[in-house]
Coordinates of C-alpha atoms and ligand atoms in Angstrom, one line a residue:
X129 CA -1.5 -27.9 2.4
X130 CA -4.8 -27.0 4.0
X131 CA -5.6 -24.0 6.1
X132 CA -8.2 -26.0 8.1
X133 CA -7.5 -26.9 11.7
X134 CA -7.2 -30.6 12.5
X135 CA -10.4 -32.2 13.2
X136 CA -10.5 -33.2 16.9
X137 CA -12.9 -35.9 17.9
X138 CA -11.8 -36.6 21.4
X139 CA -11.6 -34.4 24.5
X140 CA -8.1 -33.3 25.0
X141 CA -6.0 -31.3 27.4
X142 CA -4.0 -28.5 26.1
X143 CA -1.8 -25.8 27.3
X144 CA -2.6 -22.2 26.5
X145 CA -0.5 -19.2 27.1
X146 CA -1.9 -15.7 26.8
X147 CA 0.3 -12.7 26.4
X148 CA -0.6 -9.2 27.6
X149 CA 1.3 -6.4 26.2
X150 CA 1.2 -2.9 27.7
X151 CA 3.5 -0.2 26.6
X152 CA 6.8 -1.9 26.2
X153 CA 6.4 -4.4 28.9
X154 CA 5.1 -7.8 28.2
X155 CA 3.7 -10.0 31.0
X156 CA 3.0 -13.7 30.5
X157 CA 0.8 -15.3 33.0
X158 CA 1.9 -18.7 34.3
X159 CA 1.0 -21.5 32.0
X160 CA -2.3 -23.0 32.8
X161 CA -3.8 -26.4 32.1
X162 CA -7.1 -25.9 30.2
X163 CA -9.5 -28.5 29.3
X164 CA -10.9 -28.0 25.9
X165 CA -14.3 -29.6 25.5
X166 CA -14.9 -31.9 22.6
X167 CA -16.6 -30.1 19.7
X168 CA -17.5 -31.3 16.3
X169 CA -15.2 -29.8 13.6
X170 CA -18.0 -27.7 12.2
X171 CA -18.9 -26.0 15.4
X172 CA -17.9 -22.4 14.6
X173 CA -18.9 -21.1 18.0
X174 CA -15.6 -21.9 19.7
X175 CA -13.0 -19.4 18.8
X176 CA -10.2 -21.7 19.7
X177 CA -11.3 -24.1 16.9
X178 CA -12.8 -21.7 14.4
X179 CA -11.1 -22.2 11.0
X180 CA -12.5 -18.8 10.1
X181 CA -10.8 -17.2 13.0
X182 CA -9.0 -14.3 11.5
X183 CA -6.2 -14.4 14.2
X184 CA -4.9 -17.7 12.9
X185 CA -2.1 -17.7 10.4
X186 CA -3.5 -18.0 6.9
X187 CA -1.4 -20.4 4.9
X188 CA -1.6 -20.5 1.1
X189 CA -2.7 -23.8 -0.5
X190 CA -0.7 -25.5 -3.4
X191 CA 0.4 -22.9 -5.8
X192 CA 3.1 -21.1 -7.8
X193 CA 4.0 -17.6 -8.7
X194 CA 5.3 -16.6 -12.2
X195 CA 7.0 -13.2 -12.2
X196 CA 7.4 -11.3 -15.5
X197 CA 10.2 -8.8 -15.2
X198 CA 12.3 -10.6 -12.6
X199 CA 15.3 -8.5 -13.4
X200 CA 13.7 -5.3 -12.3
X201 CA 14.2 -3.3 -9.1
X202 CA 10.8 -4.2 -7.6
X203 CA 11.3 -7.8 -8.1
X204 CA 14.7 -7.9 -6.5
X205 CA 14.0 -5.5 -3.7
X206 CA 10.5 -6.5 -2.8
X207 CA 8.9 -9.5 -4.5
X208 CA 11.6 -12.1 -4.2
X209 CA 12.5 -11.2 -0.6
X210 CA 8.7 -11.2 0.3
X211 CA 8.4 -14.7 -1.2
X212 CA 11.3 -15.9 1.0
X213 CA 9.9 -14.2 4.1
X214 CA 6.6 -15.9 3.6
X215 CA 8.3 -19.2 3.2
X216 CA 10.3 -18.5 6.3
X217 CA 7.2 -17.8 8.3
X218 CA 5.7 -21.1 7.2
X219 CA 3.0 -19.4 5.2
X220 CA 3.7 -21.0 1.8
X221 CA 2.9 -24.6 0.9
X222 CA 5.9 -27.0 0.8
X223 CA 5.7 -27.4 -3.0
X224 CA 5.5 -23.7 -3.7
X225 CA 7.1 -22.8 -7.0
X226 CA 8.6 -19.6 -8.3
X227 CA 9.1 -19.1 -12.1
X228 CA 11.0 -16.1 -13.5
X229 CA 10.5 -14.8 -17.0
X230 CA 12.9 -12.3 -18.6
X231 CA 15.1 -11.6 -21.5
X232 CA 18.3 -13.0 -20.1
X233 CA 20.4 -15.9 -21.1
X234 CA 20.0 -17.6 -17.7
X235 CA 19.6 -21.2 -16.6
X236 CA 17.5 -22.1 -13.6
X237 CA 20.5 -22.0 -11.3
X238 CA 21.5 -18.5 -12.5
X239 CA 18.0 -17.3 -11.6
X240 CA 18.2 -19.1 -8.2
X241 CA 21.5 -17.2 -7.6
X242 CA 19.8 -13.8 -8.4
X243 CA 16.9 -14.7 -6.0
X244 CA 19.5 -15.8 -3.4
X245 CA 21.3 -12.5 -3.6
X246 CA 18.1 -10.5 -3.5
X247 CA 16.9 -12.4 -0.4
X248 CA 20.3 -12.1 1.4
X249 CA 20.3 -8.4 0.8
X250 CA 16.6 -7.4 1.3
X251 CA 14.7 -10.1 3.2
X252 CA 13.1 -9.0 6.5
X253 CA 13.6 -12.3 8.3
X254 CA 16.8 -14.2 9.0
X255 CA 18.3 -16.4 6.3
X256 CA 17.7 -20.1 7.0
X257 CA 19.4 -22.7 4.8
X258 CA 16.6 -25.3 5.1
X259 CA 13.9 -22.8 4.0
X260 CA 16.0 -21.7 1.1
X261 CA 16.7 -25.3 0.0
X262 CA 13.0 -26.1 -0.1
X263 CA 12.3 -22.9 -2.0
X264 CA 15.1 -23.3 -4.5
X265 CA 13.9 -26.7 -5.6
X266 CA 10.8 -25.1 -7.0
X267 CA 12.6 -22.3 -9.0
X268 CA 12.5 -22.3 -12.8
X269 CA 13.6 -19.7 -15.3
X270 CA 12.2 -19.0 -18.8
X271 CA 14.4 -16.9 -21.0
X272 CA 12.6 -14.9 -23.7
X273 CA 10.8 -11.7 -24.6
X274 CA 7.1 -11.1 -24.5
X275 CA 6.6 -11.7 -28.3
X276 CA 8.4 -15.0 -28.1
X277 CA 5.9 -17.8 -28.6
X278 CA 8.5 -20.4 -27.9
X279 CA 9.2 -18.9 -24.5
X280 CA 5.5 -19.0 -23.6
X281 CA 5.3 -22.6 -24.7
X282 CA 8.2 -23.3 -22.4
X283 CA 6.4 -21.5 -19.7
X284 CA 3.4 -23.7 -20.1
X285 CA 5.5 -26.8 -20.0
X286 CA 7.3 -25.5 -16.9
X287 CA 3.9 -25.0 -15.2
X288 CA 2.8 -28.5 -16.1
X289 CA 6.0 -30.0 -15.0
X290 CA 5.8 -28.2 -11.6
X291 CA 2.2 -29.4 -11.2
X292 CA 3.5 -33.0 -11.5
X293 CA 6.8 -32.6 -9.6
X294 CA 5.8 -30.1 -6.8
X295 CA 2.0 -30.6 -6.6
X296 CA 1.1 -27.0 -7.5
X297 CA -2.3 -28.3 -8.7
X298 CA -2.5 -25.9 -11.6
X299 CA -2.8 -22.9 -9.3
X300 CA -0.8 -20.0 -10.6
X301 CA -0.5 -16.2 -10.1
X302 CA 1.1 -14.3 -12.9
X303 CA 2.8 -11.2 -11.6
X304 CA 3.3 -8.4 -14.2
X305 CA 6.2 -6.5 -12.7
X306 CA 6.8 -4.9 -16.1
X307 CA 6.4 -1.4 -17.6
X308 CA 2.7 -0.8 -18.4
X309 CA 3.4 -0.7 -22.2
X310 CA 4.0 -4.5 -22.0
X311 CA 0.8 -5.4 -20.1
X312 CA -1.3 -5.9 -23.2
X313 CA 1.4 -8.2 -24.8
X314 CA 1.9 -10.4 -21.7
X315 CA -1.8 -10.7 -21.0
X316 CA -2.5 -11.7 -24.7
X317 CA 0.3 -14.2 -24.7
X318 CA -1.1 -15.8 -21.5
X319 CA -4.4 -16.2 -23.2
X320 CA -2.9 -17.5 -26.5
X321 CA -0.9 -20.1 -24.7
X322 CA -3.8 -21.3 -22.6
X323 CA -2.3 -20.1 -19.3
X324 CA -5.0 -17.6 -18.3
X325 CA -7.7 -20.2 -18.1
X326 CA -7.6 -22.4 -15.1
X327 CA -7.9 -26.2 -15.7
X328 CA -10.9 -27.6 -13.7
X329 CA -10.8 -27.0 -10.0
X330 CA -7.7 -24.8 -10.1
X331 CA -7.2 -21.1 -10.3
X332 CA -5.2 -18.6 -12.4
X333 CA -4.7 -14.9 -11.2
X334 CA -3.1 -11.9 -12.8
X335 CA -1.3 -9.4 -10.5
X336 CA -0.9 -6.0 -12.0
X337 CA 1.4 -3.3 -10.7
X338 CA 0.6 0.4 -10.9
X339 CA 0.5 2.7 -12.8
X340 CA -2.9 1.6 -14.1
X341 CA -2.8 3.9 -17.1
X342 CA -1.7 7.6 -17.1
X343 CA -5.3 9.0 -17.3
X344 CA -8.9 7.8 -17.4
X345 CA -8.8 7.0 -21.1
X346 CA -5.7 4.8 -21.0
X347 CA -6.8 3.2 -17.8
X348 CA -10.0 2.1 -19.5
X349 CA -8.2 0.8 -22.5
X350 CA -5.9 -1.2 -20.2
X351 CA -8.9 -2.5 -18.4
X352 CA -10.6 -3.7 -21.5
X353 CA -7.5 -5.6 -22.6
X354 CA -7.1 -7.2 -19.1
X355 CA -10.8 -8.1 -18.8
X356 CA -10.8 -9.6 -22.3
X357 CA -8.5 -12.3 -20.9
X358 CA -9.2 -12.4 -17.1
X359 CA -12.5 -12.3 -15.2
X360 CA -12.6 -9.4 -12.7
X361 CA -12.1 -11.7 -9.7
X362 CA -9.0 -13.1 -11.3
X363 CA -7.3 -9.6 -11.4
X364 CA -5.4 -8.3 -8.4
X365 CA -4.2 -4.7 -8.8
X366 CA -1.4 -3.8 -6.4
X367 CA -1.4 -0.6 -4.4
X368 CA 1.2 -1.6 -1.9
X369 CA 0.1 1.1 0.5
X370 CA -3.0 -1.0 1.3
X371 CA -0.6 -3.8 2.3
X372 CA 1.0 -1.7 5.0
X373 CA -0.1 -2.6 8.6
X374 CA -0.6 1.0 9.5
X375 CA -3.0 1.6 6.6
X376 CA -5.1 -1.5 7.5
X377 CA -5.1 -0.1 11.0
X378 CA -7.1 2.9 9.8
X379 CA -10.1 0.7 9.6
X380 CA -9.4 -0.9 13.0
X381 CA -9.0 2.5 14.6
X382 CA -12.2 3.9 13.1
X383 CA -14.5 0.9 13.2
X384 CA -13.4 -1.2 16.1
X385 CA -13.4 1.7 18.6
X386 CA -16.2 3.8 19.9
X387 CA -14.3 7.0 20.9
X388 CA -13.2 8.3 17.5
X389 CA -16.1 7.8 15.2
X390 CA -18.5 10.3 16.9
X391 CA -16.0 13.2 16.2
X392 CA -14.9 12.0 12.8
X393 CA -17.0 14.4 10.8
X394 CA -17.6 18.0 9.8
X395 CA -19.0 19.0 13.2
X396 CA -15.6 18.5 14.8
X397 CA -13.0 18.2 12.1
X398 CA -11.5 21.4 10.6
X399 CA -9.5 19.7 7.9
X400 CA -7.4 16.7 7.0
X401 CA -3.8 16.7 5.8
X402 CA -2.4 13.6 4.1
X403 CA 1.4 13.8 3.5
X404 CA 3.6 11.3 1.8
X405 CA 7.1 12.8 1.8
X406 CA 10.3 11.2 0.5
X407 CA 13.8 12.3 1.1
X408 CA 15.1 10.4 -2.0
X409 CA 15.2 11.7 -5.6
X410 CA 14.1 9.6 -8.6
X411 CA 17.2 7.5 -8.5
X412 CA 17.5 5.4 -11.6
X413 CA 13.9 5.6 -12.5
X414 CA 14.1 8.5 -15.0
X415 CA 12.6 6.3 -17.8
X416 CA 9.4 5.7 -15.8
X417 CA 9.1 8.9 -13.9
X418 CA 9.7 11.7 -16.5
X419 CA 6.3 12.5 -18.0
X420 CA 4.5 10.7 -15.1
X421 CA 5.3 12.9 -12.1
X422 CA 4.4 12.9 -8.4
X423 CA 0.6 13.3 -8.8
X424 CA 0.2 10.3 -11.2
X425 CA 2.8 8.3 -9.4
X426 CA 1.4 8.4 -5.9
X427 CA -1.6 10.8 -5.5
X428 CA -3.8 8.9 -8.0
X429 CA -3.3 5.7 -6.1
X430 CA -1.7 5.7 -2.6
X431 CA -2.9 9.1 -1.4
X432 CA -6.5 8.8 -2.8
X433 CA -6.7 5.4 -1.2
X434 CA -5.6 6.8 2.2
X435 CA -8.1 9.5 1.8
X436 CA -10.9 7.0 0.9
X437 CA -10.1 4.9 4.0
X438 CA -10.0 8.0 6.2
X439 CA -13.3 9.4 4.9
X440 CA -15.5 6.4 4.1
X441 CA -18.5 5.1 6.0
X442 CA -18.4 1.9 7.9
X443 CA -18.5 -1.0 5.4
X444 CA -21.3 -3.6 5.9
X445 CA -18.7 -6.3 6.3
X446 CA -14.9 -6.5 6.1
X447 CA -14.9 -8.0 2.6
X448 CA -13.8 -6.8 -0.8
X449 CA -17.3 -5.9 -2.1
X450 CA -18.3 -3.9 0.9
X451 CA -14.9 -2.0 1.1
X452 CA -15.1 -1.2 -2.6
X453 CA -18.6 0.2 -2.2
X454 CA -17.7 2.5 0.6
X455 CA -14.4 3.7 -1.0
X456 CA -16.2 4.3 -4.3
X457 CA -18.8 6.5 -2.6
X458 CA -16.0 8.7 -1.2
X459 CA -14.2 9.0 -4.5
X460 CA -17.4 9.8 -6.3
X461 CA -18.2 12.5 -3.8
X462 CA -14.9 14.3 -4.4
X463 CA -15.3 17.8 -5.8
X464 CA -12.3 19.7 -7.1
X465 CA -12.1 23.4 -6.2
X466 CA -13.4 25.6 -9.0
X467 CA -10.1 27.5 -9.3
X468 CA -7.7 24.6 -9.8
X469 CA -4.8 26.9 -10.2
X470 CA -5.3 28.5 -6.8
X471 CA -5.8 25.2 -5.0
X472 CA -3.1 23.0 -6.4
X473 CA 0.7 23.4 -6.5
X474 CA 3.3 21.4 -8.4
X475 CA 7.1 21.7 -8.0
X476 CA 10.4 20.3 -9.1
X477 CA 13.4 19.7 -6.8
X478 CA 16.3 22.0 -7.4
X479 CA 20.0 21.4 -6.5
X480 CA 20.9 22.0 -2.9
X481 CA 22.8 20.5 0.1
X482 CA 20.7 17.8 1.6
X483 CA 21.9 15.9 4.7
X484 CA 25.4 17.1 4.2
X485 CA 25.5 16.0 0.6
X486 CA 25.3 18.2 -2.5
X487 CA 22.4 16.7 -4.6
X488 CA 21.4 17.4 -8.2
X489 CA 18.2 19.0 -9.2
X490 CA 15.5 17.1 -11.1
X491 CA 16.4 18.7 -14.4
X492 CA 20.1 17.6 -14.0
X493 CA 19.2 14.0 -13.2
X494 CA 20.5 11.3 -15.7
X495 CA 17.9 10.6 -18.4
X496 CA 15.8 13.7 -17.7
X497 CA 14.9 16.2 -20.4
X498 CA 16.4 19.5 -19.1
X499 CA 13.2 21.2 -20.2
X500 CA 10.9 18.6 -18.4
X501 CA 7.8 20.0 -16.7
X502 CA 7.3 16.8 -14.7
X503 CA 6.2 17.4 -11.1
X504 CA 8.3 15.9 -8.3
X505 CA 6.1 17.6 -5.8
X506 CA 2.3 18.0 -5.8
X507 CA -0.2 19.4 -3.4
X508 CA -3.9 19.5 -4.0
X509 CA -7.0 20.5 -2.1
X510 CA -10.1 18.3 -2.4
X511 CA -13.6 18.5 -1.0
X512 CA -15.6 15.4 -0.2
X513 CA -19.1 16.6 -0.8
X514 CA -21.3 14.5 1.4
X515 CA -23.1 14.9 4.7
X516 CA -20.2 13.8 6.8
X517 CA -17.5 16.0 5.2
X518 CA -19.1 19.0 3.5
X519 CA -16.9 22.0 4.0
X520 CA -13.9 20.0 5.4
X521 CA -11.0 20.3 3.0
X522 CA -8.7 17.3 2.4
X523 CA -5.1 18.5 1.6
X524 CA -3.0 15.9 -0.1
X525 CA 0.7 16.5 -0.7
X526 CA 3.6 14.4 -1.8
X527 CA 7.2 15.1 -3.0
X528 CA 10.6 13.7 -3.6
X529 CA 13.7 15.2 -2.0
X530 CA 11.7 16.7 0.9
X531 CA 13.0 17.2 4.4
X532 CA 12.3 13.8 5.7
X533 CA 10.7 10.4 4.7
X534 CA 7.3 10.4 6.4
X535 CA 3.8 9.4 5.5
X536 CA 1.0 10.5 7.8
X537 CA -2.7 11.3 7.9
X538 CA -3.5 14.2 10.3
X539 CA -7.1 14.8 11.2
X540 CA -7.1 18.3 12.6
X541 CA -9.9 19.4 14.8
X542 CA -11.7 22.7 15.2
X543 CA -10.9 24.9 18.1
X544 CA -13.1 24.6 21.2
X545 CA -16.2 26.7 20.6
X546 CA -15.6 28.7 23.8
X547 CA -12.8 29.1 26.3
X548 CA -13.3 30.2 29.9
X549 CA -9.6 31.0 30.1
X550 CA -7.8 34.3 29.4
X551 CA -6.7 34.5 25.8
X552 CA -3.1 34.7 27.1
X553 CA -3.5 31.3 28.7
X554 CA -4.2 29.6 25.4
X555 CA -1.8 31.6 23.2
X556 CA 0.4 28.5 22.7
X557 CA -2.5 26.1 22.2
X558 CA -2.8 24.7 18.7
X559 CA -5.6 22.7 17.3
X560 CA -6.3 19.2 18.5
X561 CA -5.2 16.5 16.1
X562 CA -5.2 12.8 15.6
X563 CA -2.2 11.8 13.5
X564 CA -2.0 8.3 12.0
X565 CA 1.7 7.8 11.5
X566 CA 1.9 5.4 8.5
X567 CA 5.7 5.3 8.3
X568 CA 8.5 5.2 9.2
X569 CA 7.7 5.7 12.9
X570 CA 4.5 3.6 12.8
X571 CA 1.8 4.5 15.3
X572 CA -0.6 7.2 16.2
X573 CA -0.4 10.5 18.0
X574 CA -3.2 12.5 19.7
X575 CA -2.4 16.1 20.2
X576 CA -4.3 18.2 22.8
X577 CA -3.8 21.0 25.2
X578 CA -2.7 20.6 28.8
X579 CA -2.0 23.0 31.7
X580 CA 1.7 23.8 32.1
X581 CA 2.7 23.0 35.7
X582 CA 3.0 26.2 37.8
X583 CA 1.0 28.8 39.6
X584 CA -0.6 30.4 36.5
X585 CA -3.0 29.0 34.0
X586 CA -1.0 28.4 30.8
X587 CA -2.2 25.8 28.3
X588 CA 0.1 24.2 25.8
X589 CA 0.0 21.4 23.3
X590 CA 1.1 17.9 24.4
X591 CA 1.0 14.6 22.7
X592 CA 0.0 11.1 23.6
X593 CA 1.6 8.4 21.5
X594 CA 1.0 4.9 20.4
X595 CA 4.0 3.2 18.8
X596 CA 3.9 -0.2 17.2
X597 CA 7.4 -1.0 18.3
X598 CA 6.4 -0.5 22.0
X599 CA 3.0 -2.0 22.0
X600 CA 3.5 -5.2 20.0
X601 CA 6.3 -7.7 20.1
X602 CA 5.7 -8.9 16.5
X603 CA 7.4 -6.8 13.8
X604 CA 5.1 -5.7 10.9
X605 CA 5.3 -7.8 7.7
X606 CA 6.3 -5.9 4.6
X607 CA 3.4 -4.8 2.5
X608 CA 4.4 -7.2 -0.3
X609 CA 4.4 -10.2 2.0
X610 CA 0.8 -9.5 2.9
X611 CA -0.3 -8.8 -0.7
X612 CA 1.4 -11.8 -2.3
X613 CA -0.1 -14.1 0.4
X614 CA -3.5 -12.5 -0.2
X615 CA -3.2 -13.2 -4.0
X616 CA -2.3 -16.8 -3.3
X617 CA -5.3 -17.1 -1.0
X618 CA -7.6 -15.2 -3.4
X619 CA -8.4 -12.6 -0.7
X620 CA -9.2 -9.4 -2.6
X621 CA -9.9 -7.0 0.3
X622 CA -6.7 -5.0 -0.1
X623 CA -6.7 -4.6 -3.8
X624 CA -8.3 -1.7 -5.6
X625 CA -10.8 -2.6 -8.3
X626 CA -10.9 -1.0 -11.7
X627 CA -13.9 1.3 -10.7
X628 CA -11.7 2.9 -8.0
X629 CA -8.9 3.3 -10.4
X630 CA -11.2 5.0 -12.9
X631 CA -12.8 7.3 -10.2
X632 CA -9.3 8.3 -9.1
X633 CA -8.3 9.3 -12.6
X634 CA -11.5 11.3 -12.9
X635 CA -10.2 13.3 -9.9
X636 CA -6.7 13.8 -11.2
X637 CA -7.3 14.3 -15.0
X638 CA -8.6 17.9 -14.7
X639 CA -5.7 18.8 -12.5
X640 CA -3.1 17.4 -14.9
X641 CA -4.9 19.1 -17.8
X642 CA -4.8 22.4 -16.0
X643 CA -1.1 22.0 -15.3
X644 CA -0.3 21.0 -18.8
X645 CA -1.5 24.3 -20.1
X646 CA -0.3 26.6 -17.2
X647 CA 3.4 27.3 -16.9
X648 CA 6.0 25.3 -15.3
X649 CA 6.4 23.6 -11.8
X650 CA 7.8 25.8 -9.1
X651 CA 11.4 25.0 -8.0
X652 CA 12.1 24.0 -4.4
X653 CA 15.3 23.3 -2.7
X654 CA 16.1 19.7 -2.1
X655 CA 15.7 18.9 1.6
X656 CA 13.1 21.6 2.1
X657 CA 9.3 21.1 2.5
X658 CA 8.4 22.0 -1.0
X659 CA 7.7 25.2 -2.9
X660 CA 6.6 28.3 -1.1
X661 CA 3.5 28.3 -3.2
X662 CA 2.2 25.3 -1.3
X663 CA 2.5 27.2 2.0
X664 CA 0.7 30.2 0.4
X665 CA -2.0 27.8 -0.8
X666 CA -2.8 26.8 2.8
X667 CA -2.3 30.3 4.1
X668 CA -5.0 31.6 1.9
X669 CA -7.4 29.2 3.7
X670 CA -6.0 30.4 7.1
X671 CA -4.1 27.1 7.7
X672 CA -0.6 25.8 7.5
X673 CA 1.1 22.5 6.7
X674 CA 2.4 20.4 9.5
X675 CA 6.1 20.0 9.7
X676 CA 6.3 16.3 10.6
Ligands
BG6_790 C1 5.8 3.8 -5.3 C2 6.2 5.0 -6.2 O1 4.5 3.4 -5.6 O2 5.9 4.1 -4.0 C3 7.6 5.5 -5.8 O3 6.2 4.6 -7.5 C4 7.7 5.7 -4.3 O4 7.9 6.7 -6.5 C5 7.2 4.5 -3.6 O5 9.1 6.0 -4.0 C6 7.2 4.7 -2.1 O6 6.9 3.6 -1.4 P1 7.2 3.4 0.2 O7 6.5 2.1 0.5 O8 8.7 3.4 0.3 O9 6.6 4.6 0.8

């Protein structure tokens, strides 16, 4: 299927409908007859006919997706439902094929049943039998482990068979939803069995889930292995935060508007707080999490990416290369505080009552070493040493079993340099702030002072809100829908490159090394906002954490 618009050679009359959305009311003007002038297909000047028009749905061409690790949580909860949602939205080609690879004694129909159950339970869009039927015809399962040459030979035959029966044209993305220790094996097997190299005119891509190593050294090793098999533009590293609508909106907010950018710098900003709080514990992920911890799990990737998008300069264009350049400049400008001990805090959740339920502490979780020093909470202070941000601290924090699930970026402004009011009038006035609410209540809040109605002058904080749910009728796609579609389209804008991954490890490694040789994480009660040490860390700077 092509993403091109049909070539129109004759003048035609068409009906257009425009929708205006304000707050939560939607007004649709009466339908109008509009005459669209005849234009040659290659005339890019008419937005109605521009095949590069970014508002048009982007539909993947002939292709298939091979998932290694289909029995895992990520695959069931996110990947398979995302594939279905894309199909349901008409964004996959009719012959799209899905191949599962895992060590299970399954036939194609057993795999299809697993996908079916995953879709029924986790898909975002309603189940439609006709969409499912079309999808299921392209499902194949290859049983085997990653050392098994016979299984990879079977995979190759399956791919060739699908090319012939479903018209996938040799275009395949290989999704490595497996623990990192298996990356080298899978990648080498793909090479050995001729699957990594695209037959003429087609493409092959590798999709790699985080963690990309556990420090700079291992990330570089991993990179060497991957790049021995795939060219850099064939590799798509997933940081699913970049697939979230609200994260992409950071760029829209900053660079499509005029009113924020002039104040987005050290002259006006006091500090920035980036919070990713989760109310859940580690669940069944002990095997992955213990020894990794909160900082490696999410600060190295999600939070540093959020920081880079918040702090970067305007890219020359909205393309992968320009975005990479600007994000890299920010990451390279990061300076750690000299006294790492005083400006970082790590913690571990302790047993407590949370939401009416008695929950276990981290050290009592199944599969966790009772002497583990793994952090489930981490807070760090970073400086971005460049002209725009010198002297403005960026505080990043994340934790499991905190008070509430919330991710936000708060840009907190300096106080007005002078006030004509009595100090009593502004006693309850805080600092102005712009808060990008990444999730779950997606939107943005602007906080500023306003006079309290009455005869005296009293000024208090008020907020102005933008909420996705009220301003747009469309619901946001899941991050994985967006990212899988981008992989199939070869659009690399929302995927971190290995240079970013390495720069991020350079920031985190000294912190991890410090922690490894300095005591144990502080304990914090489940359901709280983390260890008291984190509050003290900000208090020493004369600041406090937001309580979202
Ligand atoms: C993953 C982390 O990358 O992000 C998990 O490995 C975390 O530990 C998850 O729970 C959170 O994702 P989201 O999209 O629910 O905020």
